[in-house]
Amino acid sequence: MPTLLAFIPHPDDESYAFGGLIALASRAGWTCHIECATYGEHGERHDGGPLNPNALADTRAAELEASCGVLGAEPPSFWGLPDGELRLHRGEHERIAGRIRALQPSLILSLGPDGAYGHPDHLALYRWVSEAWSALE
């Protein structure tokens, strides 16, 4: 059975970036995994809920879990790295390489080298995925 593995920096990045592809792959019988680096605790809140970072992290985690259910993906894996600070972390490419080795995916998804719109967390995760891929070659 083919496997899709998506690496995202924040909850919601799976939806706008490749939600359609994940849904199509799942419906075609693929096993789809989502690895999320942060809980998105420093994002903006537009639903009137509590503004503290823990409440927002809980809400965004629940939203990603629901999104995975709708898309047909496995429950997401959260790394719990601090939102907005991914560029400060080193060695995460090893975590990514480990997941690639463990799952042996047929397709790996990540935001591109421009980070979709230059977001520093997006750029850092892209760099880690690229480093992991290079290390596996």
JSON list of C-alpha atoms in Angstrom, two decimals:
[
{"chain": "A", "resi": 1, "resn": "MET", "atom": "CA", "xyz": [0.00, 0.00, 0.00]},
{"chain": "A", "resi": 2, "resn": "PRO", "atom": "CA", "xyz": [1.48, 3.42, -0.90]},
{"chain": "A", "resi": 3, "resn": "THR", "atom": "CA", "xyz": [2.22, 5.88, 1.87]},
{"chain": "A", "resi": 4, "resn": "LEU", "atom": "CA", "xyz": [2.13, 9.68, 1.86]},
{"chain": "A", "resi": 5, "resn": "LEU", "atom": "CA", "xyz": [4.11, 11.60, 4.49]},
{"chain": "A", "resi": 6, "resn": "ALA", "atom": "CA", "xyz": [3.50, 15.33, 4.96]},
{"chain": "A", "resi": 7, "resn": "PHE", "atom": "CA", "xyz": [5.65, 17.61, 7.10]},
{"chain": "A", "resi": 8, "resn": "ILE", "atom": "CA", "xyz": [3.95, 20.84, 8.22]},
{"chain": "A", "resi": 9, "resn": "PRO", "atom": "CA", "xyz": [5.04, 23.56, 10.62]},
{"chain": "A", "resi": 10, "resn": "HIS", "atom": "CA", "xyz": [1.58, 24.46, 11.98]},
{"chain": "A", "resi": 11, "resn": "PRO", "atom": "CA", "xyz": [-1.93, 23.08, 12.18]},
{"chain": "A", "resi": 12, "resn": "ASP", "atom": "CA", "xyz": [-3.82, 24.35, 9.08]},
{"chain": "A", "resi": 13, "resn": "ASP", "atom": "CA", "xyz": [-0.80, 24.15, 6.77]},
{"chain": "A", "resi": 14, "resn": "GLU", "atom": "CA", "xyz": [-1.98, 20.71, 5.66]},
{"chain": "A", "resi": 15, "resn": "SER", "atom": "CA", "xyz": [-5.30, 22.12, 4.47]},
{"chain": "A", "resi": 16, "resn": "TYR", "atom": "CA", "xyz": [-4.34, 25.05, 2.29]},
{"chain": "A", "resi": 17, "resn": "ALA", "atom": "CA", "xyz": [-1.12, 23.48, 1.01]},
{"chain": "A", "resi": 18, "resn": "PHE", "atom": "CA", "xyz": [-2.11, 19.94, 0.11]},
{"chain": "A", "resi": 19, "resn": "GLY", "atom": "CA", "xyz": [-5.48, 19.02, 1.60]},
{"chain": "A", "resi": 20, "resn": "GLY", "atom": "CA", "xyz": [-6.90, 18.04, -1.77]},
{"chain": "A", "resi": 21, "resn": "LEU", "atom": "CA", "xyz": [-3.97, 15.78, -2.56]},
{"chain": "A", "resi": 22, "resn": "ILE", "atom": "CA", "xyz": [-4.13, 14.11, 0.85]},
{"chain": "A", "resi": 23, "resn": "ALA", "atom": "CA", "xyz": [-7.87, 13.47, 0.42]},
{"chain": "A", "resi": 24, "resn": "LEU", "atom": "CA", "xyz": [-7.39, 12.02, -3.08]},
{"chain": "A", "resi": 25, "resn": "ALA", "atom": "CA", "xyz": [-4.52, 9.80, -1.94]},
{"chain": "A", "resi": 26, "resn": "SER", "atom": "CA", "xyz": [-6.52, 8.54, 1.03]},
{"chain": "A", "resi": 27, "resn": "ARG", "atom": "CA", "xyz": [-9.53, 7.78, -1.13]},
{"chain": "A", "resi": 28, "resn": "ALA", "atom": "CA", "xyz": [-7.25, 5.88, -3.51]},
{"chain": "A", "resi": 29, "resn": "GLY", "atom": "CA", "xyz": [-6.11, 3.63, -0.65]},
{"chain": "A", "resi": 30, "resn": "TRP", "atom": "CA", "xyz": [-2.92, 5.37, 0.44]},
{"chain": "A", "resi": 31, "resn": "THR", "atom": "CA", "xyz": [-1.97, 5.61, 4.09]},
{"chain": "A", "resi": 32, "resn": "CYS", "atom": "CA", "xyz": [-1.43, 9.31, 4.85]},
{"chain": "A", "resi": 33, "resn": "HIS", "atom": "CA", "xyz": [0.67, 10.61, 7.75]},
{"chain": "A", "resi": 34, "resn": "ILE", "atom": "CA", "xyz": [0.96, 14.22, 8.93]},
{"chain": "A", "resi": 35, "resn": "GLU", "atom": "CA", "xyz": [3.91, 15.36, 11.05]},
{"chain": "A", "resi": 36, "resn": "CYS", "atom": "CA", "xyz": [3.32, 18.79, 12.61]},
{"chain": "A", "resi": 37, "resn": "ALA", "atom": "CA", "xyz": [6.27, 20.65, 14.15]},
{"chain": "A", "resi": 38, "resn": "THR", "atom": "CA", "xyz": [4.28, 23.02, 16.41]},
{"chain": "A", "resi": 39, "resn": "TYR", "atom": "CA", "xyz": [0.86, 23.45, 17.96]},
{"chain": "A", "resi": 40, "resn": "GLY", "atom": "CA", "xyz": [0.56, 26.90, 16.37]},
{"chain": "A", "resi": 41, "resn": "GLU", "atom": "CA", "xyz": [0.13, 28.49, 19.78]},
{"chain": "A", "resi": 42, "resn": "HIS", "atom": "CA", "xyz": [1.21, 31.95, 18.62]},
{"chain": "A", "resi": 43, "resn": "GLY", "atom": "CA", "xyz": [-1.16, 32.18, 15.67]},
{"chain": "A", "resi": 44, "resn": "GLU", "atom": "CA", "xyz": [-4.07, 34.56, 15.47]},
{"chain": "A", "resi": 45, "resn": "ARG", "atom": "CA", "xyz": [-7.45, 33.63, 16.85]},
{"chain": "A", "resi": 46, "resn": "HIS", "atom": "CA", "xyz": [-10.59, 34.63, 14.97]},
{"chain": "A", "resi": 47, "resn": "ASP", "atom": "CA", "xyz": [-13.21, 32.49, 16.70]},
{"chain": "A", "resi": 48, "resn": "GLY", "atom": "CA", "xyz": [-13.69, 34.52, 19.88]},
{"chain": "A", "resi": 49, "resn": "GLY", "atom": "CA", "xyz": [-12.06, 31.84, 22.05]},
{"chain": "A", "resi": 50, "resn": "PRO", "atom": "CA", "xyz": [-9.52, 32.46, 24.83]},
{"chain": "A", "resi": 51, "resn": "LEU", "atom": "CA", "xyz": [-6.39, 34.29, 23.69]},
{"chain": "A", "resi": 52, "resn": "ASN", "atom": "CA", "xyz": [-3.81, 32.52, 25.87]},
{"chain": "A", "resi": 53, "resn": "PRO", "atom": "CA", "xyz": [-1.30, 30.34, 24.00]},
{"chain": "A", "resi": 54, "resn": "ASN", "atom": "CA", "xyz": [-2.31, 27.08, 25.74]},
{"chain": "A", "resi": 55, "resn": "ALA", "atom": "CA", "xyz": [-5.96, 27.46, 24.77]},
{"chain": "A", "resi": 56, "resn": "LEU", "atom": "CA", "xyz": [-5.01, 28.30, 21.20]},
{"chain": "A", "resi": 57, "resn": "ALA", "atom": "CA", "xyz": [-2.63, 25.32, 21.04]},
{"chain": "A", "resi": 58, "resn": "ASP", "atom": "CA", "xyz": [-5.40, 23.00, 22.25]},
{"chain": "A", "resi": 59, "resn": "THR", "atom": "CA", "xyz": [-7.85, 24.42, 19.71]},
{"chain": "A", "resi": 60, "resn": "ARG", "atom": "CA", "xyz": [-5.42, 24.18, 16.81]},
{"chain": "A", "resi": 61, "resn": "ALA", "atom": "CA", "xyz": [-4.42, 20.63, 17.73]},
{"chain": "A", "resi": 62, "resn": "ALA", "atom": "CA", "xyz": [-8.07, 19.61, 17.80]},
{"chain": "A", "resi": 63, "resn": "GLU", "atom": "CA", "xyz": [-8.61, 21.30, 14.43]},
{"chain": "A", "resi": 64, "resn": "LEU", "atom": "CA", "xyz": [-5.69, 19.40, 12.87]},
{"chain": "A", "resi": 65, "resn": "GLU", "atom": "CA", "xyz": [-6.98, 16.13, 14.30]},
{"chain": "A", "resi": 66, "resn": "ALA", "atom": "CA", "xyz": [-10.42, 16.86, 12.81]},
{"chain": "A", "resi": 67, "resn": "SER", "atom": "CA", "xyz": [-8.85, 17.86, 9.50]},
{"chain": "A", "resi": 68, "resn": "CYS", "atom": "CA", "xyz": [-6.95, 14.58, 9.34]},
{"chain": "A", "resi": 69, "resn": "GLY", "atom": "CA", "xyz": [-10.22, 12.75, 9.92]},
{"chain": "A", "resi": 70, "resn": "VAL", "atom": "CA", "xyz": [-11.96, 14.62, 7.11]},
{"chain": "A", "resi": 71, "resn": "LEU", "atom": "CA", "xyz": [-9.01, 14.14, 4.74]},
{"chain": "A", "resi": 72, "resn": "GLY", "atom": "CA", "xyz": [-8.71, 10.45, 5.58]},
{"chain": "A", "resi": 73, "resn": "ALA", "atom": "CA", "xyz": [-5.25, 10.74, 7.12]},
{"chain": "A", "resi": 74, "resn": "GLU", "atom": "CA", "xyz": [-3.97, 8.97, 10.21]},
{"chain": "A", "resi": 75, "resn": "PRO", "atom": "CA", "xyz": [-4.12, 11.03, 13.44]},
{"chain": "A", "resi": 76, "resn": "PRO", "atom": "CA", "xyz": [-1.38, 13.70, 13.31]},
{"chain": "A", "resi": 77, "resn": "SER", "atom": "CA", "xyz": [1.92, 13.52, 15.11]},
{"chain": "A", "resi": 78, "resn": "PHE", "atom": "CA", "xyz": [2.86, 16.69, 17.01]},
{"chain": "A", "resi": 79, "resn": "TRP", "atom": "CA", "xyz": [6.48, 17.47, 17.81]},
{"chain": "A", "resi": 80, "resn": "GLY", "atom": "CA", "xyz": [5.65, 20.27, 20.25]},
{"chain": "A", "resi": 81, "resn": "LEU", "atom": "CA", "xyz": [8.38, 22.67, 19.11]},
{"chain": "A", "resi": 82, "resn": "PRO", "atom": "CA", "xyz": [7.75, 26.35, 19.95]},
{"chain": "A", "resi": 83, "resn": "ASP", "atom": "CA", "xyz": [5.69, 28.19, 17.37]},
{"chain": "A", "resi": 84, "resn": "GLY", "atom": "CA", "xyz": [7.62, 31.01, 15.75]},
{"chain": "A", "resi": 85, "resn": "GLU", "atom": "CA", "xyz": [11.01, 29.66, 16.83]},
{"chain": "A", "resi": 86, "resn": "LEU", "atom": "CA", "xyz": [11.73, 26.76, 14.47]},
{"chain": "A", "resi": 87, "resn": "ARG", "atom": "CA", "xyz": [14.73, 28.55, 12.97]},
{"chain": "A", "resi": 88, "resn": "LEU", "atom": "CA", "xyz": [16.43, 28.31, 16.38]},
{"chain": "A", "resi": 89, "resn": "HIS", "atom": "CA", "xyz": [16.35, 24.49, 16.43]},
{"chain": "A", "resi": 90, "resn": "ARG", "atom": "CA", "xyz": [19.07, 22.26, 15.12]},
{"chain": "A", "resi": 91, "resn": "GLY", "atom": "CA", "xyz": [19.09, 18.57, 14.34]},
{"chain": "A", "resi": 92, "resn": "GLU", "atom": "CA", "xyz": [15.44, 18.27, 13.34]},
{"chain": "A", "resi": 93, "resn": "HIS", "atom": "CA", "xyz": [16.48, 16.89, 9.97]},
{"chain": "A", "resi": 94, "resn": "GLU", "atom": "CA", "xyz": [17.48, 13.74, 11.86]},
{"chain": "A", "resi": 95, "resn": "ARG", "atom": "CA", "xyz": [13.93, 13.37, 13.21]},
{"chain": "A", "resi": 96, "resn": "ILE", "atom": "CA", "xyz": [12.60, 13.79, 9.68]},
{"chain": "A", "resi": 97, "resn": "ALA", "atom": "CA", "xyz": [15.06, 11.29, 8.22]},
{"chain": "A", "resi": 98, "resn": "GLY", "atom": "CA", "xyz": [14.00, 8.82, 10.92]},
{"chain": "A", "resi": 99, "resn": "ARG", "atom": "CA", "xyz": [10.34, 9.16, 9.99]},
{"chain": "A", "resi": 100, "resn": "ILE", "atom": "CA", "xyz": [11.19, 8.71, 6.32]},
{"chain": "A", "resi": 101, "resn": "ARG", "atom": "CA", "xyz": [13.20, 5.59, 7.09]},
{"chain": "A", "resi": 102, "resn": "ALA", "atom": "CA", "xyz": [10.45, 4.19, 9.32]},
{"chain": "A", "resi": 103, "resn": "LEU", "atom": "CA", "xyz": [7.54, 4.81, 6.95]},
{"chain": "A", "resi": 104, "resn": "GLN", "atom": "CA", "xyz": [9.30, 4.42, 3.58]},
{"chain": "A", "resi": 105, "resn": "PRO", "atom": "CA", "xyz": [6.77, 6.82, 1.97]},
{"chain": "A", "resi": 106, "resn": "SER", "atom": "CA", "xyz": [5.98, 6.79, -1.72]},
{"chain": "A", "resi": 107, "resn": "LEU", "atom": "CA", "xyz": [5.42, 10.57, -1.56]},
{"chain": "A", "resi": 108, "resn": "ILE", "atom": "CA", "xyz": [6.78, 13.25, 0.79]},
{"chain": "A", "resi": 109, "resn": "LEU", "atom": "CA", "xyz": [5.09, 16.64, 1.02]},
{"chain": "A", "resi": 110, "resn": "SER", "atom": "CA", "xyz": [6.44, 19.88, 2.45]},
{"chain": "A", "resi": 111, "resn": "LEU", "atom": "CA", "xyz": [6.03, 23.55, 1.75]},
{"chain": "A", "resi": 112, "resn": "GLY", "atom": "CA", "xyz": [8.48, 24.79, -0.88]},
{"chain": "A", "resi": 113, "resn": "PRO", "atom": "CA", "xyz": [11.70, 26.79, -0.61]},
{"chain": "A", "resi": 114, "resn": "ASP", "atom": "CA", "xyz": [9.76, 30.08, -0.45]},
{"chain": "A", "resi": 115, "resn": "GLY", "atom": "CA", "xyz": [7.84, 28.87, 2.60]},
{"chain": "A", "resi": 116, "resn": "ALA", "atom": "CA", "xyz": [4.58, 29.61, 0.72]},
{"chain": "A", "resi": 117, "resn": "TYR", "atom": "CA", "xyz": [4.89, 33.27, 1.72]},
{"chain": "A", "resi": 118, "resn": "GLY", "atom": "CA", "xyz": [8.22, 33.53, 3.50]},
{"chain": "A", "resi": 119, "resn": "HIS", "atom": "CA", "xyz": [7.09, 32.54, 7.00]},
{"chain": "A", "resi": 120, "resn": "PRO", "atom": "CA", "xyz": [10.24, 31.77, 9.04]},
{"chain": "A", "resi": 121, "resn": "ASP", "atom": "CA", "xyz": [8.81, 28.52, 10.46]},
{"chain": "A", "resi": 122, "resn": "HIS", "atom": "CA", "xyz": [7.89, 27.37, 6.95]},
{"chain": "A", "resi": 123, "resn": "LEU", "atom": "CA", "xyz": [11.39, 28.14, 5.70]},
{"chain": "A", "resi": 124, "resn": "ALA", "atom": "CA", "xyz": [13.01, 26.28, 8.62]},
{"chain": "A", "resi": 125, "resn": "LEU", "atom": "CA", "xyz": [10.91, 23.16, 8.09]},
{"chain": "A", "resi": 126, "resn": "TYR", "atom": "CA", "xyz": [11.63, 23.17, 4.37]},
{"chain": "A", "resi": 127, "resn": "ARG", "atom": "CA", "xyz": [15.35, 23.39, 5.15]},
{"chain": "A", "resi": 128, "resn": "TRP", "atom": "CA", "xyz": [15.10, 20.42, 7.53]},
{"chain": "A", "resi": 129, "resn": "VAL", "atom": "CA", "xyz": [13.20, 18.29, 4.99]},
{"chain": "A", "resi": 130, "resn": "SER", "atom": "CA", "xyz": [15.80, 19.14, 2.34]},
{"chain": "A", "resi": 131, "resn": "GLU", "atom": "CA", "xyz": [18.66, 18.28, 4.71]},
{"chain": "A", "resi": 132, "resn": "ALA", "atom": "CA", "xyz": [16.99, 15.00, 5.65]},
{"chain": "A", "resi": 133, "resn": "TRP", "atom": "CA", "xyz": [16.49, 14.09, 2.02]},
{"chain": "A", "resi": 134, "resn": "SER", "atom": "CA", "xyz": [20.13, 14.85, 1.22]},
{"chain": "A", "resi": 135, "resn": "ALA", "atom": "CA", "xyz": [21.27, 12.74, 4.16]},
{"chain": "A", "resi": 136, "resn": "LEU", "atom": "CA", "xyz": [19.24, 9.77, 2.90]},
{"chain": "A", "resi": 137, "resn": "GLU", "atom": "CA", "xyz": [20.75, 9.82, -0.59]}
]
